[in-house]
Amino acid sequence: MESKDDLEIYKTTEYKRFDDMDFLSYELLRGINDYGFRDPSYIQGATIGKIYAKVDLVAQSQSGTGKTGAFTIGALSRVNSKLNKPQIIIIVHTRELAEQVHSVISDLGKYMSLKITKCTGDDSRAEFYKDKYRSFNEAVSTSHIIVGTPGKIQDLVERGILKTDEVILAILDEADVLLTKDFTKTIKDIFCKLPKSAQICIFSATYQQEVIDLSNKFMHEPEYLLLDNEELSLDLIKQYKVDLQYEKYKYETLQDIYKNIHIGQCIIFVNSKEGVDSLVRRLVNDGHNVSKIHGGLDTASRCNVLKDFRLGVTRVLVTTDVLSRGIDIQQIGIVINYDLPNNVAQYIHRIGRSGRFGKVGVAINFITDRDQAMLKEIMDHYDIKIPDMPAFDFIDKQLSGSKGHLELSDN
């Protein structure tokens, strides 16, 4: 067992190498290496030791900085594999994000003999668990780590299926979304059922009053790690614009990009589900293999689309902002804003799907006359200039530098 001096070192050290984190088990280090990590990102180096040292933490970090890796590795460093009871609860705001975090933490902890259960609205069907456990309820009650959405976790806690007496750590991911009027009461109800000694870690892209209120009520002398990573994320993404006088010119411009750039995997953002459906119909009619995601699809369909996209079954995904936050797909080279987003915050979340964890990405923005005001607002907010799109072969050369090591990052 570590001394107080050891914990103080872990709490205050900013680590540059995973091997220097001597509190990580050999099995966990093997999982980290297998996943493709070599060195921690800034937020990982700054927070993993704090999580292990039982520090209540509020960490602010933007897209593409390694946030998911930070809290999953931190959580795995604290779990006791010999105690077959829920010890760590990770709360996320969508089923897709729960699927992703569950996959990441399972891969990282694959040598640690752990049970990790995903709890979302439709995971309790009996056939889902019949090969591993007698029931979903048994899976929950004997798991070391629970990853789930607020409503499902609250329901399991209230029904006594998810017992919290051995919970040592609760993590909120994308807290700026979770702590809205839709989720705040649910989160507070869950926290009220945790042991008073439980550690709480909050990860958020923005630092808002709801986070402060929650930390004041439930956290023990929390540390605040407020990272200004907007510039860091943007530095890795080459941003361009294409000025178009009329909306109707967008599609033929997209066709030109298709014909002249080796785009690999690409996400195209459209502002409405009707717009997504219309664009996908045109692309399919012209012989392109594309997939789509928007809020009108059920969660199972959305997860299947994401799975196929990750596996490379489809290379182009057309989506609304439902996919702009939290979802990690490692090989995306280009993000196209077919429609410019309606606010500046959404812009960085969208383009942050590329340029992740040290890899070069390209963002191309289609700009009509009515987008000029929003474009200026985006450039003023981030203090950037977005130049006209250069020759296609120049973009190809930039994208050739985006293929690299595997990454593990958040939103």
Coordinates of C-alpha atoms in Angstrom, one line a residue, residues 89-106 116-121 146-150 173-174 303 325-328:
I89 CA -19.3 4.0 -12.4
I90 CA -18.8 5.9 -15.6
I91 CA -21.7 8.1 -16.7
V92 CA -22.1 9.3 -20.3
H93 CA -25.0 10.9 -22.1
T94 CA -25.8 8.6 -25.1
R95 CA -25.9 5.0 -25.9
E96 CA -23.3 5.4 -28.6
L97 CA -20.9 7.0 -26.2
A98 CA -21.5 4.3 -23.7
E99 CA -20.7 1.7 -26.4
Q100 CA -17.5 3.5 -27.3
V101 CA -16.2 4.0 -23.7
H102 CA -17.1 0.4 -22.9
S103 CA -15.1 -0.8 -25.9
V104 CA -12.1 1.3 -25.0
I105 CA -12.0 0.4 -21.3
S106 CA -12.5 -3.3 -22.1
I116 CA -17.2 -4.5 -17.4
T117 CA -20.9 -4.0 -18.1
K118 CA -22.6 -1.4 -20.4
C119 CA -25.9 -0.2 -19.0
T120 CA -28.2 1.6 -21.4
G121 CA -31.9 1.5 -22.2
I146 CA -20.3 0.0 -15.0
V147 CA -20.5 2.3 -18.0
G148 CA -24.0 3.7 -18.7
T149 CA -26.4 6.5 -19.3
P150 CA -27.9 8.5 -16.4
D173 CA -17.9 12.3 -19.2
E174 CA -19.1 15.3 -21.3
C303 CA -24.7 1.9 -33.4
R325 CA -19.2 15.2 -29.7
G326 CA -17.7 12.3 -27.9
I327 CA -17.4 9.7 -30.7
D328 CA -13.9 8.6 -31.6

